[in-house]
Tab-separated table of C-alpha atoms and ligand atoms in Angstrom:
chain	number	residue	atom	x	y	z
A	1	MET	CA	-21.025	-18.210	53.538
A	2	THR	CA	-17.276	-18.259	54.050
A	3	ALA	CA	-15.455	-16.099	51.531
A	4	ARG	CA	-12.880	-17.342	49.071
A	5	LEU	CA	-9.511	-15.698	49.609
A	6	ILE	CA	-8.001	-13.570	46.857
A	7	ASP	CA	-4.381	-14.627	47.192
A	8	GLY	CA	-2.502	-11.456	46.239
A	9	LYS	CA	0.831	-13.050	47.024
A	10	ALA	CA	0.277	-15.850	44.504
A	11	ILE	CA	-1.233	-13.570	41.822
A	12	ALA	CA	1.658	-11.106	42.244
A	13	GLN	CA	4.203	-13.906	42.026
A	14	SER	CA	2.742	-15.181	38.777
A	15	LEU	CA	2.612	-11.650	37.291
A	16	ARG	CA	6.217	-11.019	38.291
A	17	GLU	CA	7.277	-14.320	36.775
A	18	GLY	CA	5.566	-13.318	33.496
A	19	ILE	CA	7.365	-9.957	33.518
A	20	ARG	CA	10.697	-11.654	34.219
A	21	THR	CA	10.159	-13.862	31.153
A	22	GLN	CA	9.343	-10.814	28.989
A	23	VAL	CA	12.431	-8.960	30.216
A	24	ALA	CA	14.607	-12.020	29.551
A	25	ALA	CA	13.238	-12.160	25.980
A	26	LEU	CA	14.043	-8.449	25.464
A	27	THR	CA	17.608	-8.749	26.718
A	28	ALA	CA	18.097	-11.963	24.712
A	29	GLU	CA	17.321	-9.838	21.613
A	30	GLY	CA	20.198	-7.577	22.631
A	31	ARG	CA	18.020	-4.805	24.010
A	32	ARG	CA	18.867	-3.034	27.265
A	33	ALA	CA	16.957	-4.051	30.401
A	34	PRO	CA	14.169	-1.759	31.677
A	35	GLY	CA	15.308	0.429	34.592
A	36	LEU	CA	13.567	1.690	37.734
A	37	ALA	CA	14.886	4.416	40.026
A	38	VAL	CA	13.543	4.700	43.564
A	39	VAL	CA	14.256	7.803	45.623
A	40	ILE	CA	13.895	7.733	49.401
A	41	VAL	CA	14.284	10.732	51.692
A	42	GLY	CA	14.931	10.247	55.411
A	43	GLU	CA	14.785	7.150	57.551
A	44	ASP	CA	11.112	6.283	58.058
A	45	PRO	CA	11.326	2.538	58.880
A	46	ALA	CA	8.160	1.578	56.951
A	47	SER	CA	9.353	3.479	53.859
A	48	GLN	CA	12.769	1.805	54.115
A	49	ILE	CA	11.122	-1.638	54.043
A	50	TYR	CA	8.876	-0.723	51.082
A	51	VAL	CA	11.806	0.703	49.125
A	52	ARG	CA	13.986	-2.325	49.821
A	53	ASN	CA	11.207	-4.628	48.596
A	54	LYS	CA	10.807	-2.524	45.443
A	55	HIS	CA	14.546	-2.777	44.776
A	56	LEU	CA	14.566	-6.564	45.307
A	57	ALA	CA	11.538	-7.015	43.014
A	58	THR	CA	13.169	-4.897	40.293
A	59	VAL	CA	16.350	-6.967	40.387
A	60	ALA	CA	14.400	-10.255	40.506
A	61	ALA	CA	12.590	-9.205	37.305
A	62	GLY	CA	15.958	-8.816	35.592
A	63	MET	CA	15.639	-5.033	35.537
A	64	HIS	CA	18.181	-2.314	36.216
A	65	SER	CA	17.643	-0.813	39.688
A	66	VAL	CA	18.837	2.605	40.862
A	67	MET	CA	18.424	3.622	44.501
A	68	LYS	CA	18.891	7.198	45.651
A	69	VAL	CA	18.992	7.518	49.424
A	70	LEU	CA	18.851	11.140	50.554
A	71	PRO	CA	19.037	12.582	54.089
A	72	ALA	CA	15.912	14.054	55.730
A	73	THR	CA	17.670	17.428	55.590
A	74	VAL	CA	17.803	17.506	51.782
A	75	THR	CA	16.281	20.662	50.314
A	76	GLN	CA	13.404	20.605	47.861
A	77	ALA	CA	15.673	22.080	45.176
A	78	GLN	CA	18.273	19.353	45.745
A	79	LEU	CA	15.607	16.624	45.562
A	80	ILE	CA	14.169	18.078	42.360
A	81	ALA	CA	17.705	18.206	40.900
A	82	VAL	CA	18.031	14.440	41.608
A	83	VAL	CA	14.685	13.796	39.882
A	84	GLU	CA	15.703	15.912	36.892
A	85	ALA	CA	18.961	13.985	36.518
A	86	LEU	CA	16.950	10.731	36.509
A	87	ASN	CA	14.605	12.226	33.880
A	88	GLU	CA	17.669	12.578	31.647
A	89	ASP	CA	19.169	9.144	32.445
A	90	PRO	CA	18.632	6.918	29.373
A	91	HIS	CA	18.855	3.705	31.471
A	92	VAL	CA	15.979	4.769	33.723
A	93	ASP	CA	12.413	4.158	32.469
A	94	GLY	CA	10.577	4.632	35.753
A	95	ILE	CA	11.063	7.039	38.655
A	96	LEU	CA	9.380	6.634	42.027
A	97	VAL	CA	9.827	9.074	44.899
A	98	GLN	CA	8.708	7.272	48.045
A	99	LEU	CA	6.027	9.163	49.976
A	100	PRO	CA	5.548	10.643	52.519
A	101	LEU	CA	8.282	13.258	52.171
A	102	PRO	CA	9.550	15.406	55.074
A	103	ARG	CA	7.265	18.331	55.891
A	104	HIS	CA	9.578	21.005	54.496
A	105	ILE	CA	9.189	19.507	51.004
A	106	ASP	CA	6.172	20.106	48.767
A	107	SER	CA	5.328	16.608	47.470
A	108	LYS	CA	3.314	17.964	44.557
A	109	ALA	CA	6.261	20.019	43.311
A	110	VAL	CA	8.463	16.905	43.421
A	111	ILE	CA	5.914	14.652	41.674
A	112	ASP	CA	5.399	17.344	39.033
A	113	ALA	CA	9.156	17.296	38.367
A	114	ILE	CA	9.048	13.612	37.294
A	115	ALA	CA	8.875	13.250	33.503
A	116	VAL	CA	5.332	11.986	32.740
A	117	GLU	CA	6.650	9.139	30.592
A	118	LYS	CA	8.662	7.917	33.632
A	119	ASP	CA	5.853	8.403	36.190
A	120	VAL	CA	5.455	4.734	37.176
A	121	ASP	CA	3.334	5.717	40.198
A	122	GLY	CA	0.788	7.227	37.795
A	123	PHE	CA	0.458	10.227	40.133
A	124	SER	CA	0.981	13.016	37.586
A	125	PRO	CA	-1.992	15.155	36.532
A	126	GLU	CA	-1.528	13.854	32.990
A	127	ASN	CA	-1.546	10.150	33.888
A	128	LEU	CA	-4.435	10.556	36.339
A	129	GLY	CA	-6.291	12.642	33.730
A	130	LEU	CA	-5.815	9.939	31.093
A	131	LEU	CA	-7.285	7.382	33.517
A	132	ALA	CA	-10.235	9.738	34.150
A	133	GLN	CA	-10.781	9.892	30.363
A	134	ARG	CA	-10.740	6.064	30.109
A	135	THR	CA	-7.521	6.041	28.074
A	136	PRO	CA	-5.050	5.071	30.806
A	137	ARG	CA	-1.313	5.116	30.212
A	138	LEU	CA	0.663	4.648	33.440
A	139	ARG	CA	-1.838	3.783	36.194
A	140	PRO	CA	-1.463	4.135	39.995
A	141	CYS	CA	-0.098	0.793	41.202
A	142	THR	CA	-2.427	-0.087	44.091
A	143	PRO	CA	-5.741	0.416	42.242
A	144	TYR	CA	-4.238	-1.213	39.134
A	145	GLY	CA	-3.321	-4.195	41.360
A	146	CYS	CA	-6.890	-4.303	42.728
A	147	MET	CA	-8.237	-4.571	39.168
A	148	LYS	CA	-5.766	-7.367	38.350
A	149	MET	CA	-6.916	-9.262	41.448
A	150	LEU	CA	-10.555	-9.004	40.351
A	151	GLU	CA	-9.615	-10.155	36.855
A	152	ALA	CA	-7.561	-13.087	38.175
A	153	SER	CA	-10.538	-14.153	40.333
A	154	GLY	CA	-13.035	-13.925	37.454
A	155	ILE	CA	-14.927	-11.029	39.102
A	156	ASP	CA	-16.502	-8.546	36.675
A	157	PRO	CA	-17.376	-5.228	38.378
A	158	SER	CA	-19.777	-4.244	35.571
A	159	GLY	CA	-23.112	-3.184	37.030
A	160	MET	CA	-21.972	-3.673	40.622
A	161	ASP	CA	-22.568	-1.073	43.321
A	162	ALA	CA	-18.973	-0.385	44.348
A	163	VAL	CA	-18.076	1.619	47.435
A	164	VAL	CA	-14.586	3.047	47.784
A	165	LEU	CA	-13.607	4.129	51.288
A	166	GLY	CA	-11.032	6.927	51.173
A	167	GLN	CA	-10.478	9.669	48.618
A	168	SER	CA	-6.670	9.813	48.427
A	169	ASN	CA	-4.918	10.552	45.132
A	170	ILE	CA	-2.912	7.322	45.578
A	171	VAL	CA	-5.738	4.854	46.265
A	172	GLY	CA	-9.347	6.049	46.569
A	173	ARG	CA	-9.746	8.378	43.581
A	174	PRO	CA	-7.893	6.244	41.031
A	175	ALA	CA	-9.621	3.074	42.369
A	176	ALA	CA	-12.979	4.761	41.767
A	177	LEU	CA	-11.916	5.701	38.210
A	178	GLU	CA	-10.742	2.134	37.517
A	179	LEU	CA	-14.048	0.666	38.740
A	180	LEU	CA	-16.062	3.247	36.805
A	181	MET	CA	-14.126	2.348	33.657
A	182	LYS	CA	-15.175	-1.287	34.225
A	183	GLY	CA	-18.856	-0.377	34.467
A	184	ALA	CA	-19.414	-0.280	38.235
A	185	THR	CA	-21.668	2.326	39.865
A	186	VAL	CA	-19.177	3.953	42.192
A	187	THR	CA	-19.581	5.806	45.478
A	188	ILE	CA	-16.566	7.349	47.199
A	189	CYS	CA	-16.927	7.672	50.971
A	190	HIS	CA	-14.675	9.890	53.090
A	191	SER	CA	-14.421	11.506	56.501
A	192	ARG	CA	-17.466	13.717	55.911
A	193	THR	CA	-19.695	10.949	54.589
A	194	ARG	CA	-22.955	10.647	56.495
A	195	ASP	CA	-23.872	7.052	57.339
A	196	LEU	CA	-20.788	5.278	56.034
A	197	PRO	CA	-22.051	1.896	57.344
A	198	GLY	CA	-25.224	2.394	55.281
A	199	HIS	CA	-23.168	2.817	52.087
A	200	VAL	CA	-21.074	-0.256	52.860
A	201	ARG	CA	-24.203	-2.330	53.601
A	202	ARG	CA	-25.476	-1.662	50.052
A	203	ALA	CA	-22.139	-2.404	48.337
A	204	ASP	CA	-21.532	-5.402	46.082
A	205	LEU	CA	-17.845	-4.490	46.121
A	206	VAL	CA	-15.913	-2.623	48.815
A	207	VAL	CA	-12.435	-1.126	48.431
A	208	ALA	CA	-11.127	0.029	51.805
A	209	GLY	CA	-8.169	2.431	51.777
A	210	ILE	CA	-8.482	4.613	54.847
A	211	GLY	CA	-5.605	3.459	57.034
A	212	LYS	CA	-7.673	2.751	60.160
A	213	PRO	CA	-7.242	-0.703	61.703
A	214	GLU	CA	-10.371	-2.875	61.443
A	215	PHE	CA	-12.555	0.205	60.987
A	216	VAL	CA	-15.017	-1.575	58.679
A	217	LEU	CA	-17.081	-3.960	60.795
A	218	GLY	CA	-17.841	-7.408	59.479
A	219	GLU	CA	-21.554	-6.893	60.082
A	220	TRP	CA	-21.596	-3.993	57.571
A	221	ILE	CA	-20.600	-6.292	54.708
A	222	LYS	CA	-23.476	-7.266	52.408
A	223	PRO	CA	-23.734	-11.057	52.147
A	224	GLY	CA	-21.908	-12.148	48.987
A	225	ALA	CA	-19.967	-8.871	48.558
A	226	VAL	CA	-16.381	-8.687	47.304
A	227	VAL	CA	-13.960	-7.026	49.762
A	228	LEU	CA	-10.599	-5.558	48.728
A	229	ASP	CA	-8.717	-4.361	51.808
A	230	VAL	CA	-5.940	-1.906	50.939
A	231	GLY	CA	-5.116	-1.022	54.551
A	232	ILE	CA	-1.904	-2.163	56.212
A	233	ASN	CA	-1.989	-1.173	59.886
A	234	ARG	CA	0.261	-2.340	62.692
A	235	LEU	CA	-1.481	-2.866	66.039
A	236	PRO	CA	0.387	-2.114	69.304
A	237	SER	CA	0.802	-5.910	69.627
A	238	GLY	CA	2.814	-5.869	66.382
A	239	LYS	CA	0.110	-7.693	64.418
A	240	LEU	CA	-0.639	-6.414	60.895
A	241	VAL	CA	-4.312	-5.849	60.134
A	242	GLY	CA	-6.269	-4.247	57.323
A	243	ASP	CA	-9.014	-1.612	57.391
A	244	VAL	CA	-11.648	-4.374	57.550
A	245	GLN	CA	-12.478	-6.722	60.434
A	246	PHE	CA	-11.255	-9.726	58.497
A	247	GLU	CA	-12.572	-12.668	60.527
A	248	ALA	CA	-16.132	-11.331	60.715
A	249	ALA	CA	-16.186	-9.993	57.125
A	250	LYS	CA	-14.951	-13.335	55.790
A	251	GLU	CA	-18.154	-14.980	57.062
A	252	ARG	CA	-20.316	-12.688	54.913
A	253	ALA	CA	-18.248	-11.857	51.805
A	254	SER	CA	-17.964	-14.032	48.682
A	255	TRP	CA	-14.351	-12.992	48.085
A	256	ILE	CA	-11.920	-11.159	50.379
A	257	THR	CA	-8.264	-10.131	50.378
A	258	PRO	CA	-6.212	-11.011	53.472
A	259	VAL	CA	-3.740	-8.660	55.200
A	260	PRO	CA	-0.869	-9.347	54.833
A	261	GLY	CA	-0.686	-11.262	51.536
A	262	GLY	CA	-3.496	-9.455	49.715
A	263	VAL	CA	-3.250	-6.074	47.998
A	264	GLY	CA	0.253	-5.304	49.356
A	265	PRO	CA	2.237	-7.712	47.144
A	266	MET	CA	0.171	-6.605	44.127
A	267	THR	CA	1.297	-2.977	44.515
A	268	ILE	CA	4.914	-4.009	43.987
A	269	ALA	CA	4.037	-6.330	41.090
A	270	MET	CA	2.196	-3.476	39.343
A	271	LEU	CA	5.158	-1.153	39.870
A	272	ILE	CA	7.329	-3.646	38.003
A	273	GLN	CA	4.578	-3.974	35.361
A	274	ASN	CA	4.460	-0.164	35.011
A	275	THR	CA	8.246	-0.052	34.641
A	276	LEU	CA	7.976	-2.531	31.769
A	277	GLU	CA	5.118	-0.492	30.247
A	278	ALA	CA	7.120	2.761	30.588
A	279	TYR	CA	10.073	1.033	28.882
A	280	GLN	CA	7.838	-0.177	26.049
A	281	LEU	CA	6.415	3.340	25.616
A	282	ARG	CA	9.875	4.928	25.559
A	283	GLU	CA	11.298	2.291	23.233
A	284	GLY	CA	8.255	2.379	20.942
A	285	ILE	CA	7.558	-1.338	21.496
A	286	ARG	CA	3.894	-2.190	20.818
A	287	VAL	CA	2.240	-4.800	23.008
B	301	GUN	N1	3.973	5.502	49.870
B	301	GUN	C1	2.964	4.648	50.135
B	301	GUN	N2	2.476	4.125	49.001
B	301	GUN	C2	3.185	4.663	47.992
B	301	GUN	C3	3.145	4.506	46.573
B	301	GUN	O1	2.342	3.763	45.995
B	301	GUN	N3	4.052	5.236	45.886
B	301	GUN	C4	4.927	6.089	46.483
B	301	GUN	N4	5.754	6.770	45.722
B	301	GUN	N5	4.987	6.258	47.798
B	301	GUN	C5	4.116	5.547	48.542
């Protein structure tokens, strides 16, 4: 079997177009546009690209974009003061502090400073807790994007054996909660998992978010499984690859996401979606 591709780029484009239409309708009614603030600390080249793409997507959706570029030498107190000012800014509905932060800054303290109603990353204990209780409010963008991709492809995780590789707060844990909420039987594998290939071989659905290039061998994939590859890794040659051996996995899976053009574009689309949702929550607009 050769897998069907889940075209994240196309699904993201259509979601973003839908959001742009909704924003245009809001502003046509005389309402203010939703606003997203992105804070970047230091000059990590990958983070600079991500943040630029987030800014461009915000503007393309017709939203108000605020960028705060801070030097790597900024103190934690100064960074938290910037976040607190954004908490108070009435034109800002969503706040995202790009991770990773320099080592002298405690990321948790900074994330905890973001007002929960503006936490468009869905990283706060409250938003993650609401997802764990099956009453999500603002949901972490990458796992939320994975669920949208399944939905757009007509894949229902209910009853599936799902294996999530990686236990990060950004991807693995919330992805497991999302899949559990949809009725999958979920296993989270991590660096101490015994026999990781054995878990993958039994999986009807695999979400790979470990950040290791082509770590998941194609031969581990159960014939007919669905593969969502969250990894974006640059090889020394400059080529971008996921966490899964794409060419080999594609011959066994029923559906697979490519890298690039898979989960990556969805993360940005869901950030814009979350900004709209945060705006609707703050403005008391029911959807
Ligand atoms: N760095 C890598 N991914 C993310 C993300 O989803 N949100 C933030 N804030 N930083 C990141």
